[in-house]
């Protein structure tokens, strides 16, 4: 499936009908069932498509009319199931729309299903789902990345134009990298988290997965902005990124953190970075090496903060309020049985570690210390953005790895986020875009970071970069 914007003129002229698009998408989902990308496909989306077709004919259709979208299974849509790929939410049905979902629907996008993911968004490979692993459409023996695994696979396989995912430490950008698409994590507060099931609230952001930068821009403009239901949204109206996308760049200063290049990188990741640098020079940006010394503590800090917040957020799954309930003689036994049977091993591991780092006697050594280093990382980003406008880096240390390769080695698995999680710790916007395929045909790309509220420039650089790379025939 081509990008949505390229298709829009033929949709608006009536040459292509939404009903047909939805039919094709449902067919494609069926043909690609082996990917295990969807936990549920909404066959009744055809009816909504007919209504959008009618609006197009009347000339009243919204800006996303006919955009075929999939949702990560941690985003609420009224009347639909939501499980976070966990047994503990078995049977749970959403009572309301997440703000981002409500805005999508108001803009006439068509949601065709909910996608598989690492349970409660905890993972980097799509293997931690209670409903089986997701395969990478680019090489089915490999993982699609995670935790927005099914969302990325559905876009990369051409089933949908776009998907919404969530990014707490890299869960939109890393699967985008492994499947060769565009993944955006906007700045903290840009998109309301109302209706996104909480994992680590101070890090979570909804993000977009698309095949082009322009589609991501369009989607972001629709779903971002203040929301009275989420007090952490930026109260300033979000500046639109779509309008300026093609505007000439002028003198943009790009910084490459030394700490990123000093990490162990695959040869092909190096090459992608070099190609991106060449392309950036072609479009007239200057590149300099900068230093953010505390970046090297990204993973330990992220791990402590994310697990601490997760242990607290997940306390609500008690067998009483949501989903699964195991009966027992006492309340304590009910909690124990429900949580023991409902949560998978990775979720349990994180609840245990999170509870430990918050417990009396350890909270100063771990959680408080991590918060202090987090503040240093955030400050280093702010300082870096005094000398450069955009930061450039790899997204992942390697292309997509094989299924099973890291499943029993959680520490290696956590290292998948070494380049992505800092943006969540600092709250800044970041995005992945594809650059090239390696010798085995696996996609590799780079990551851009911008200062808070700097999405506009980040998208303009990404768009120019995308155009230049395309012209050079990647
Ligand atoms: N892969 C990271 C983790 O396992 C990030 C997850 C995310 O961004 N939701 O925690």
Tab-separated table of C-alpha atoms and ligand atoms in Angstrom:
chain	number	residue	atom	x	y	z
A	1	UNK	CA	0.000	0.000	0.000
A	2	UNK	CA	1.404	3.428	-0.972
A	3	UNK	CA	1.450	6.265	1.495
A	4	UNK	CA	-1.912	7.813	2.314
A	5	UNK	CA	-1.180	11.308	0.982
A	6	UNK	CA	-0.273	9.979	-2.462
A	7	UNK	CA	-3.629	8.250	-2.573
A	8	UNK	CA	-5.734	11.141	-1.292
A	9	UNK	CA	-6.479	12.834	-4.644
A	10	UNK	CA	-7.964	9.641	-6.072
A	11	UNK	CA	-9.959	9.137	-2.876
A	12	UNK	CA	-11.373	12.632	-3.006
A	13	UNK	CA	-12.208	12.368	-6.701
A	14	UNK	CA	-14.164	9.194	-5.999
A	15	UNK	CA	-11.904	7.126	-8.224
A	16	UNK	CA	-10.886	5.010	-5.238
A	17	UNK	CA	-13.497	4.201	-2.630
A	18	UNK	CA	-12.874	3.686	1.080
A	19	UNK	CA	-15.015	0.582	0.992
A	20	UNK	CA	-12.617	-0.984	-1.464
A	21	UNK	CA	-9.592	0.142	0.544
A	22	UNK	CA	-10.986	-1.474	3.674
A	23	UNK	CA	-11.849	-4.636	1.748
A	24	UNK	CA	-8.278	-4.784	0.431
A	25	UNK	CA	-6.841	-4.163	3.892
A	26	UNK	CA	-8.936	-6.937	5.444
A	27	UNK	CA	-7.814	-9.269	2.638
A	28	UNK	CA	-4.194	-8.332	3.202
A	29	UNK	CA	-4.602	-8.942	6.931
A	30	UNK	CA	-5.983	-12.402	6.147
A	31	UNK	CA	-3.195	-13.209	3.676
A	32	UNK	CA	-0.609	-12.178	6.251
A	33	UNK	CA	-2.179	-13.963	9.186
A	34	UNK	CA	1.101	-15.805	9.785
A	35	UNK	CA	2.669	-12.488	10.869
A	36	UNK	CA	0.409	-12.564	13.953
A	37	UNK	CA	0.292	-8.772	13.695
A	38	UNK	CA	-3.387	-8.431	14.612
A	39	UNK	CA	-5.094	-9.628	17.770
A	40	UNK	CA	-8.437	-8.686	16.269
A	41	UNK	CA	-9.567	-7.416	12.894
A	42	UNK	CA	-12.743	-5.321	12.701
A	43	UNK	CA	-14.773	-6.740	9.819
A	44	UNK	CA	-17.422	-4.071	10.478
A	45	UNK	CA	-14.934	-1.400	9.391
A	46	UNK	CA	-16.535	-1.798	5.956
A	47	UNK	CA	-19.676	-0.124	7.262
A	48	UNK	CA	-17.707	2.827	8.522
A	49	UNK	CA	-15.938	3.006	5.154
A	50	UNK	CA	-19.303	3.348	3.420
A	51	UNK	CA	-20.159	6.272	5.684
A	52	UNK	CA	-16.810	7.945	4.939
A	53	UNK	CA	-17.424	7.405	1.208
A	54	UNK	CA	-20.718	9.230	1.596
A	55	UNK	CA	-19.005	12.115	3.367
A	56	UNK	CA	-16.401	12.336	0.616
A	57	UNK	CA	-19.188	12.503	-1.970
A	58	UNK	CA	-20.857	15.283	0.043
A	59	UNK	CA	-17.578	17.152	0.420
A	60	UNK	CA	-17.669	16.987	4.221
A	61	UNK	CA	-14.913	14.424	4.834
A	62	UNK	CA	-12.167	15.072	7.405
A	63	UNK	CA	-8.401	15.378	6.812
A	64	UNK	CA	-7.772	11.639	7.284
A	65	UNK	CA	-10.737	10.428	5.232
A	66	UNK	CA	-10.015	6.895	4.108
A	67	UNK	CA	-6.731	6.521	5.975
A	68	UNK	CA	-6.618	2.874	7.042
A	69	UNK	CA	-5.259	2.634	10.567
A	70	UNK	CA	-4.409	-0.061	13.111
A	71	UNK	CA	-4.127	0.536	16.850
A	72	UNK	CA	-1.677	-0.991	19.267
A	73	UNK	CA	-3.677	-3.030	21.752
A	74	UNK	CA	-2.982	-0.622	24.622
A	75	UNK	CA	-5.112	2.179	23.141
A	76	UNK	CA	-8.756	2.358	24.092
A	77	UNK	CA	-11.515	2.470	21.537
A	78	UNK	CA	-15.051	2.527	22.878
A	79	UNK	CA	-16.876	-0.793	22.668
A	80	UNK	CA	-13.739	-2.658	21.539
A	81	UNK	CA	-11.621	-5.076	23.496
A	82	UNK	CA	-8.269	-3.968	24.835
A	83	UNK	CA	-5.864	-6.520	26.323
A	84	UNK	CA	-2.307	-5.095	26.123
A	85	UNK	CA	-1.556	-8.620	24.827
A	86	UNK	CA	-2.015	-9.866	28.391
A	87	UNK	CA	-4.206	-12.583	29.868
A	88	UNK	CA	-4.993	-10.319	32.789
A	89	UNK	CA	-7.189	-8.091	30.621
A	90	UNK	CA	-9.117	-11.020	29.184
A	91	UNK	CA	-12.656	-9.907	28.432
A	92	UNK	CA	-12.025	-6.228	29.121
A	93	UNK	CA	-13.898	-3.819	26.869
A	94	UNK	CA	-13.157	-0.105	26.563
A	95	UNK	CA	-15.754	2.297	27.920
A	96	UNK	CA	-14.400	5.327	26.084
A	97	UNK	CA	-12.102	6.427	23.257
A	98	UNK	CA	-8.533	7.463	23.938
A	99	UNK	CA	-8.206	11.140	22.973
A	100	UNK	CA	-5.855	10.289	20.104
A	101	UNK	CA	-8.316	7.675	18.849
A	102	UNK	CA	-11.275	10.060	19.156
A	103	UNK	CA	-9.357	12.612	17.088
A	104	UNK	CA	-8.482	10.006	14.448
A	105	UNK	CA	-12.113	8.999	14.153
A	106	UNK	CA	-13.311	12.606	14.041
A	107	UNK	CA	-10.927	13.121	11.107
A	108	UNK	CA	-12.553	10.145	9.312
A	109	UNK	CA	-9.689	7.675	9.565
A	110	UNK	CA	-10.838	4.049	9.508
A	111	UNK	CA	-9.552	1.732	12.236
A	112	UNK	CA	-9.430	-1.886	11.074
A	113	UNK	CA	-8.102	-3.667	14.128
A	114	UNK	CA	-5.936	-3.880	17.212
A	115	UNK	CA	-2.390	-5.115	16.946
A	116	UNK	CA	-0.232	-7.545	18.860
A	117	UNK	CA	2.510	-6.251	21.129
A	118	UNK	CA	4.852	-7.187	23.933
A	119	UNK	CA	2.679	-7.614	27.013
A	120	UNK	CA	1.972	-4.193	28.574
A	121	UNK	CA	4.505	-2.703	26.111
A	122	UNK	CA	7.391	-4.405	27.877
A	123	UNK	CA	9.837	-5.728	25.352
A	124	UNK	CA	11.858	-5.087	22.220
A	125	UNK	CA	11.032	-8.071	20.042
A	126	UNK	CA	7.304	-8.799	20.028
A	127	UNK	CA	8.021	-12.132	21.687
A	128	UNK	CA	6.568	-11.189	25.081
A	129	UNK	CA	2.938	-11.332	23.965
A	130	UNK	CA	0.544	-13.733	25.667
A	131	UNK	CA	-0.779	-14.440	22.162
A	132	UNK	CA	2.391	-15.572	20.420
A	133	UNK	CA	5.239	-13.719	18.714
A	134	UNK	CA	4.894	-11.299	15.793
A	135	UNK	CA	7.003	-12.000	12.694
A	136	UNK	CA	8.960	-9.396	10.739
A	137	UNK	CA	7.411	-8.998	7.261
A	138	UNK	CA	10.870	-8.187	5.854
A	139	UNK	CA	12.248	-11.549	7.007
A	140	UNK	CA	9.854	-13.838	8.779
A	141	UNK	CA	12.607	-15.587	10.731
A	142	UNK	CA	13.394	-12.349	12.497
A	143	UNK	CA	11.638	-10.236	15.123
A	144	UNK	CA	9.858	-7.030	14.080
A	145	UNK	CA	11.108	-5.214	17.176
A	146	UNK	CA	8.867	-4.118	19.991
A	147	UNK	CA	6.862	-3.364	21.786
A	148	UNK	CA	4.668	-1.895	18.989
A	149	UNK	CA	5.443	-5.069	17.028
A	150	UNK	CA	2.127	-5.759	15.324
A	151	UNK	CA	1.613	-2.069	14.567
A	152	UNK	CA	4.959	-1.894	12.758
A	153	UNK	CA	4.447	-5.224	10.987
A	154	UNK	CA	0.970	-4.184	9.771
A	155	UNK	CA	2.337	-0.973	8.243
A	156	UNK	CA	5.484	-2.572	6.816
A	157	UNK	CA	3.478	-5.407	5.255
A	158	UNK	CA	1.288	-2.837	3.518
A	159	UNK	CA	-1.888	-3.887	5.314
A	160	UNK	CA	-2.634	-0.399	6.684
A	161	UNK	CA	-1.450	3.130	5.869
A	162	UNK	CA	-0.598	3.895	9.449
A	163	UNK	CA	-0.683	2.672	13.009
A	164	UNK	CA	-0.608	4.259	16.428
A	165	UNK	CA	1.783	2.759	18.932
A	166	UNK	CA	3.284	3.810	22.239
A	167	UNK	CA	6.895	4.622	22.989
A	168	UNK	CA	8.169	4.441	26.571
A	169	UNK	CA	11.798	3.681	25.783
A	170	UNK	CA	11.799	3.164	22.031
A	171	UNK	CA	8.755	1.031	21.298
A	172	UNK	CA	7.730	2.986	18.207
A	173	UNK	CA	11.164	3.876	16.810
A	174	UNK	CA	12.842	0.490	17.314
A	175	UNK	CA	10.164	-1.603	15.550
A	176	UNK	CA	10.023	1.074	12.824
A	177	UNK	CA	13.771	0.534	12.378
A	178	UNK	CA	13.465	-3.267	12.261
A	179	UNK	CA	10.695	-3.174	9.663
A	180	UNK	CA	11.904	-0.251	7.541
A	181	UNK	CA	9.260	2.409	8.155
A	182	UNK	CA	8.955	5.857	9.757
A	183	UNK	CA	8.361	5.938	13.536
A	184	UNK	CA	7.757	9.111	15.511
A	185	UNK	CA	7.794	9.711	19.258
A	186	UNK	CA	6.722	13.308	19.757
A	187	UNK	CA	7.810	15.351	22.747
A	188	UNK	CA	6.272	14.470	26.100
A	189	UNK	CA	2.922	16.208	26.393
A	190	UNK	CA	2.387	16.700	22.681
A	191	UNK	CA	-0.194	13.911	22.407
A	192	UNK	CA	-2.650	13.203	25.181
A	193	UNK	CA	-2.091	9.914	27.005
A	194	UNK	CA	-5.756	9.748	28.016
A	195	UNK	CA	-6.880	6.267	27.043
A	196	UNK	CA	-3.371	4.881	26.619
A	197	UNK	CA	-2.904	2.083	29.155
A	198	UNK	CA	-0.136	3.288	31.475
A	199	UNK	CA	3.209	1.511	31.616
A	200	UNK	CA	5.595	4.208	32.916
A	201	UNK	CA	3.621	7.437	32.935
A	202	UNK	CA	6.527	9.883	32.960
A	203	UNK	CA	8.013	8.231	29.844
A	204	UNK	CA	4.984	7.015	27.842
A	205	UNK	CA	4.062	8.804	24.627
A	206	UNK	CA	1.751	7.775	21.808
A	207	UNK	CA	3.627	7.658	18.504
A	208	UNK	CA	2.952	7.089	14.821
A	209	UNK	CA	4.103	4.386	12.398
A	210	UNK	CA	3.806	5.203	8.685
A	211	UNK	CA	5.614	4.586	5.409
A	212	UNK	CA	6.382	8.255	4.753
A	213	UNK	CA	7.353	11.349	6.735
A	214	UNK	CA	4.455	13.320	5.214
A	215	UNK	CA	1.880	10.790	6.442
A	216	UNK	CA	3.397	10.958	9.926
A	217	UNK	CA	3.139	14.763	9.862
A	218	UNK	CA	-0.502	14.684	8.821
A	219	UNK	CA	-1.352	12.167	11.517
A	220	UNK	CA	0.526	14.083	14.207
A	221	UNK	CA	-1.290	17.309	13.381
A	222	UNK	CA	-4.620	15.568	13.834
A	223	UNK	CA	-3.925	13.811	17.129
A	224	UNK	CA	-1.693	16.266	19.017
A	225	UNK	CA	-2.565	19.253	21.186
A	226	UNK	CA	-3.854	20.047	24.662
A	227	UNK	CA	-6.441	17.810	26.295
A	228	UNK	CA	-8.365	18.589	29.482
A	229	UNK	CA	-8.340	14.850	30.256
A	230	UNK	CA	-4.532	14.691	30.512
A	231	UNK	CA	-2.957	17.327	32.743
A	232	UNK	CA	0.499	16.491	31.377
A	233	UNK	CA	-0.328	17.671	27.848
A	234	UNK	CA	1.431	20.835	26.717
A	235	UNK	CA	-1.128	23.630	27.263
A	236	UNK	CA	0.126	25.527	24.184
A	237	UNK	CA	-1.734	24.640	21.004
A	238	UNK	CA	0.629	22.384	19.023
A	239	UNK	CA	2.140	24.119	15.992
A	240	UNK	CA	1.267	22.277	12.800
A	241	UNK	CA	4.086	20.343	11.194
A	242	UNK	CA	2.410	19.610	7.843
A	243	UNK	CA	2.374	23.166	6.487
A	244	UNK	CA	6.119	23.751	6.673
A	245	UNK	CA	7.237	20.322	5.609
A	246	UNK	CA	8.574	21.394	2.218
A	247	UNK	CA	9.881	24.778	3.318
A	248	UNK	CA	13.610	25.204	2.500
A	249	UNK	CA	15.780	24.324	5.455
A	250	UNK	CA	18.254	27.152	5.699
A	251	UNK	CA	21.254	26.760	7.978
A	252	UNK	CA	20.516	23.812	10.221
A	253	UNK	CA	23.179	22.602	12.643
A	254	UNK	CA	23.156	18.863	13.264
A	255	UNK	CA	24.969	17.317	16.213
A	256	UNK	CA	26.179	13.750	16.463
A	257	UNK	CA	26.663	12.639	20.080
A	258	UNK	CA	30.099	11.102	20.543
A	259	UNK	CA	28.613	8.637	23.046
A	260	UNK	CA	26.453	7.139	20.276
A	261	UNK	CA	29.328	6.459	17.907
A	262	UNK	CA	31.405	5.013	20.703
A	263	UNK	CA	28.829	2.240	21.310
A	264	UNK	CA	29.345	-1.055	19.556
A	265	UNK	CA	27.562	-0.693	16.218
A	266	UNK	CA	27.045	-3.173	13.423
A	267	UNK	CA	28.963	-2.328	10.264
A	268	UNK	CA	25.721	-1.689	8.380
A	269	UNK	CA	24.423	0.662	11.070
A	270	UNK	CA	27.622	2.654	10.656
A	271	UNK	CA	27.094	2.768	6.935
A	272	UNK	CA	23.518	4.017	7.294
A	273	UNK	CA	24.749	6.766	9.585
A	274	UNK	CA	27.418	7.776	7.057
A	275	UNK	CA	24.881	7.856	4.240
A	276	UNK	CA	22.555	9.991	6.318
A	277	UNK	CA	25.416	12.368	7.082
A	278	UNK	CA	26.249	12.654	3.367
A	279	UNK	CA	22.620	13.340	2.540
A	280	UNK	CA	22.385	15.940	5.314
A	281	UNK	CA	25.456	17.702	3.930
A	282	UNK	CA	23.883	17.676	0.456
A	283	UNK	CA	20.867	19.508	1.815
A	284	UNK	CA	23.123	22.117	3.337
A	285	UNK	CA	23.190	21.264	7.019
A	286	UNK	CA	26.422	21.362	8.974
A	287	UNK	CA	27.385	18.415	11.154
A	288	UNK	CA	29.456	18.471	14.306
A	289	UNK	CA	30.272	16.015	17.043
A	290	UNK	CA	28.804	16.902	20.439
A	291	UNK	CA	29.033	15.219	23.817
A	292	UNK	CA	26.315	14.211	26.271
A	293	UNK	CA	28.444	12.302	28.792
A	294	UNK	CA	25.578	10.889	30.863
A	295	UNK	CA	24.024	9.161	27.855
A	296	UNK	CA	26.033	6.122	28.839
A	297	UNK	CA	23.738	5.670	31.833
A	298	UNK	CA	20.589	5.615	29.684
A	299	UNK	CA	19.783	1.920	30.103
A	300	UNK	CA	20.325	1.598	33.869
A	301	UNK	CA	18.391	4.824	34.517
A	302	UNK	CA	15.595	3.876	32.136
A	303	UNK	CA	15.344	0.400	33.642
A	304	UNK	CA	15.005	1.656	37.213
A	305	UNK	CA	12.529	4.452	36.396
A	306	UNK	CA	10.405	2.430	33.984
A	307	UNK	CA	10.166	-0.599	36.276
A	308	UNK	CA	9.411	1.514	39.353
A	309	UNK	CA	6.547	3.267	37.584
A	310	UNK	CA	5.328	0.018	36.049
A	311	UNK	CA	5.155	-1.723	39.423
A	312	UNK	CA	2.945	1.084	40.682
A	313	UNK	CA	0.779	1.402	37.548
A	314	UNK	CA	0.165	-2.331	37.307
A	315	UNK	CA	-1.026	-2.606	40.899
A	316	UNK	CA	-4.514	-1.818	39.574
A	317	UNK	CA	-4.843	-5.262	37.962
A	318	UNK	CA	-6.120	-6.909	41.084
A	319	UNK	CA	-8.750	-9.268	39.726
A	320	UNK	CA	-11.490	-6.991	41.019
A	321	UNK	CA	-11.552	-3.999	38.726
A	322	UNK	CA	-10.561	-5.258	35.282
A	323	UNK	CA	-10.590	-8.371	33.130
A	324	UNK	CA	-9.476	-11.680	34.537
A	325	UNK	CA	-10.616	-12.826	37.978
A	326	UNK	CA	-9.614	-16.051	39.681
A	327	UNK	CA	-11.858	-16.992	42.565
A	328	UNK	CA	-10.341	-17.835	45.919
A	329	UNK	CA	-11.211	-18.149	49.597
A	330	UNK	CA	-9.636	-14.841	50.640
A	331	UNK	CA	-8.955	-11.478	49.025
A	332	UNK	CA	-5.217	-11.944	49.201
A	333	UNK	CA	-5.502	-15.287	47.521
A	334	UNK	CA	-7.726	-13.758	44.818
A	335	UNK	CA	-5.073	-11.111	44.052
A	336	UNK	CA	-2.281	-13.658	44.108
A	337	UNK	CA	-3.973	-16.172	41.864
A	338	UNK	CA	-5.221	-13.575	39.396
A	339	UNK	CA	-1.897	-11.813	39.101
A	340	UNK	CA	0.075	-15.018	39.009
A	341	UNK	CA	-2.020	-16.477	36.188
A	342	UNK	CA	-2.711	-13.186	34.412
A	343	UNK	CA	0.778	-11.716	34.010
A	344	UNK	CA	3.533	-13.187	31.861
A	345	UNK	CA	7.160	-13.655	33.023
A	346	UNK	CA	8.563	-10.338	31.706
A	347	UNK	CA	5.807	-8.328	33.376
A	348	UNK	CA	6.367	-10.181	36.652
A	349	UNK	CA	10.107	-9.584	36.431
A	350	UNK	CA	9.515	-5.856	36.068
A	351	UNK	CA	6.977	-5.651	38.889
A	352	UNK	CA	9.485	-7.398	41.152
A	353	UNK	CA	12.415	-5.180	40.190
A	354	UNK	CA	10.231	-2.057	40.331
A	355	UNK	CA	8.909	-2.898	43.777
A	356	UNK	CA	12.445	-3.581	44.962
A	357	UNK	CA	13.903	-0.254	43.754
A	358	UNK	CA	11.053	1.607	45.464
A	359	UNK	CA	11.194	-0.265	48.761
A	360	UNK	CA	12.347	1.322	52.014
A	361	UNK	CA	16.104	1.055	52.336
A	362	UNK	CA	16.678	0.874	48.575
A	363	UNK	CA	14.708	3.794	47.233
A	364	UNK	CA	17.568	6.261	47.752
A	365	UNK	CA	20.202	4.025	46.248
A	366	UNK	CA	18.192	3.152	43.144
A	367	UNK	CA	15.059	5.127	42.357
A	368	UNK	CA	16.199	8.543	43.665
A	369	UNK	CA	19.650	8.106	42.173
A	370	UNK	CA	18.113	7.216	38.831
A	371	UNK	CA	15.924	10.333	38.951
A	372	UNK	CA	19.018	12.443	39.622
A	373	UNK	CA	20.888	11.005	36.656
A	374	UNK	CA	17.752	11.391	34.552
A	375	UNK	CA	17.791	15.113	35.359
A	376	UNK	CA	21.428	15.284	34.234
A	377	UNK	CA	20.587	13.570	30.942
A	378	UNK	CA	17.719	16.000	30.357
A	379	UNK	CA	19.997	18.938	31.124
A	380	UNK	CA	22.618	17.671	28.689
A	381	UNK	CA	20.019	17.580	25.935
A	382	UNK	CA	19.018	21.158	26.749
A	383	UNK	CA	22.664	22.216	26.672
A	384	UNK	CA	23.355	20.392	23.408
A	385	UNK	CA	20.405	22.146	21.804
A	386	UNK	CA	22.076	25.469	22.540
A	387	UNK	CA	24.790	24.671	19.980
A	388	UNK	CA	22.904	22.459	17.502
A	389	UNK	CA	19.312	22.374	16.241
A	390	UNK	CA	18.914	18.638	15.732
A	391	UNK	CA	20.715	15.561	17.038
A	392	UNK	CA	21.431	12.592	14.825
A	393	UNK	CA	22.151	9.034	15.877
A	394	UNK	CA	21.547	5.386	15.134
A	395	UNK	CA	18.175	3.978	16.191
A	396	UNK	CA	19.341	0.470	17.031
A	397	UNK	CA	22.800	-1.110	17.395
A	398	UNK	CA	21.946	-3.785	14.799
A	399	UNK	CA	19.276	-4.674	12.243
A	400	UNK	CA	16.440	-7.030	13.212
A	401	UNK	CA	17.715	-10.061	15.119
A	402	UNK	CA	16.460	-13.641	14.903
A	403	UNK	CA	13.487	-14.854	16.888
A	404	UNK	CA	14.593	-16.580	20.091
A	405	UNK	CA	18.040	-14.998	19.943
A	406	UNK	CA	17.611	-12.714	22.982
A	407	UNK	CA	14.491	-14.115	24.596
A	408	UNK	CA	16.298	-15.761	27.485
A	409	UNK	CA	18.785	-12.963	28.000
A	410	UNK	CA	16.804	-9.992	29.332
A	411	UNK	CA	19.888	-7.817	29.787
A	412	UNK	CA	20.858	-8.098	26.120
A	413	UNK	CA	17.232	-7.509	25.192
A	414	UNK	CA	17.179	-4.281	27.238
A	415	UNK	CA	20.223	-3.035	25.312
A	416	UNK	CA	18.060	-2.801	22.182
A	417	UNK	CA	16.901	0.581	23.529
A	418	UNK	CA	20.349	2.036	24.159
A	419	UNK	CA	19.851	4.793	21.542
A	420	UNK	CA	16.158	5.422	21.980
A	421	UNK	CA	15.349	5.574	25.698
A	422	UNK	CA	17.251	8.837	26.329
A	423	UNK	CA	14.597	10.771	24.381
A	424	UNK	CA	11.949	9.445	26.778
A	425	UNK	CA	14.059	10.262	29.830
A	426	UNK	CA	14.540	13.831	28.561
A	427	UNK	CA	11.021	14.077	27.125
A	428	UNK	CA	12.259	15.379	23.769
A	429	UNK	CA	10.791	14.476	20.351
A	430	UNK	CA	12.602	11.834	18.312
A	431	UNK	CA	11.926	9.863	15.155
A	432	UNK	CA	13.289	7.031	13.092
A	433	UNK	CA	13.509	7.083	9.336
A	434	UNK	CA	14.774	4.401	6.973
A	435	UNK	CA	18.027	4.974	5.088
A	436	UNK	CA	19.039	1.755	3.330
A	437	UNK	CA	18.841	-2.016	3.175
A	438	UNK	CA	21.885	-4.032	4.190
A	439	UNK	CA	23.387	-6.896	2.191
A	440	UNK	CA	20.800	-9.301	3.573
A	441	UNK	CA	17.996	-6.961	2.574
A	442	UNK	CA	17.273	-5.809	6.125
A	443	UNK	CA	16.258	-2.196	6.611
A	444	UNK	CA	18.438	0.211	8.577
A	445	UNK	CA	17.925	3.866	9.307
A	446	UNK	CA	18.763	6.720	11.605
A	447	UNK	CA	17.201	8.688	14.389
A	448	UNK	CA	16.666	12.429	14.714
A	449	UNK	CA	16.128	14.228	18.035
A	450	UNK	CA	14.784	17.756	18.468
A	451	UNK	CA	14.355	20.068	21.434
A	452	UNK	CA	10.998	20.270	23.245
A	453	UNK	CA	8.362	21.687	20.850
A	454	UNK	CA	10.871	21.228	18.013
A	455	UNK	CA	8.789	18.719	16.029
A	456	UNK	CA	8.413	21.230	13.166
A	457	UNK	CA	12.120	21.400	12.387
A	458	UNK	CA	12.596	17.685	13.037
A	459	UNK	CA	9.967	16.900	10.405
A	460	UNK	CA	11.427	19.349	7.894
A	461	UNK	CA	14.879	17.799	8.244
A	462	UNK	CA	13.377	14.304	8.038
A	463	UNK	CA	11.397	15.213	4.947
A	464	UNK	CA	14.436	16.732	3.195
A	465	UNK	CA	16.507	13.717	4.181
A	466	UNK	CA	13.866	11.316	2.900
A	467	UNK	CA	13.692	13.155	-0.436
A	468	UNK	CA	17.476	13.244	-0.862
A	469	UNK	CA	17.891	9.572	0.008
A	470	UNK	CA	15.138	8.653	-2.427
A	471	UNK	CA	16.779	10.673	-5.212
A	472	UNK	CA	20.107	8.996	-4.575
A	473	UNK	CA	18.196	5.773	-5.204
A	474	UNK	CA	18.578	3.876	-1.979
B	1	LIG	N1	11.855	-1.999	24.855
B	1	LIG	C1	11.710	-1.137	25.993
B	1	LIG	C2	11.255	-1.923	27.178
B	1	LIG	O1	11.276	-3.091	27.100
B	1	LIG	C3	10.788	-0.011	25.674
B	1	LIG	C4	9.373	-0.365	25.757
B	1	LIG	C5	8.499	0.727	25.323
B	1	LIG	O2	8.938	1.735	24.766
B	1	LIG	N2	7.227	0.558	25.605
B	1	LIG	O3	10.908	-1.403	28.189
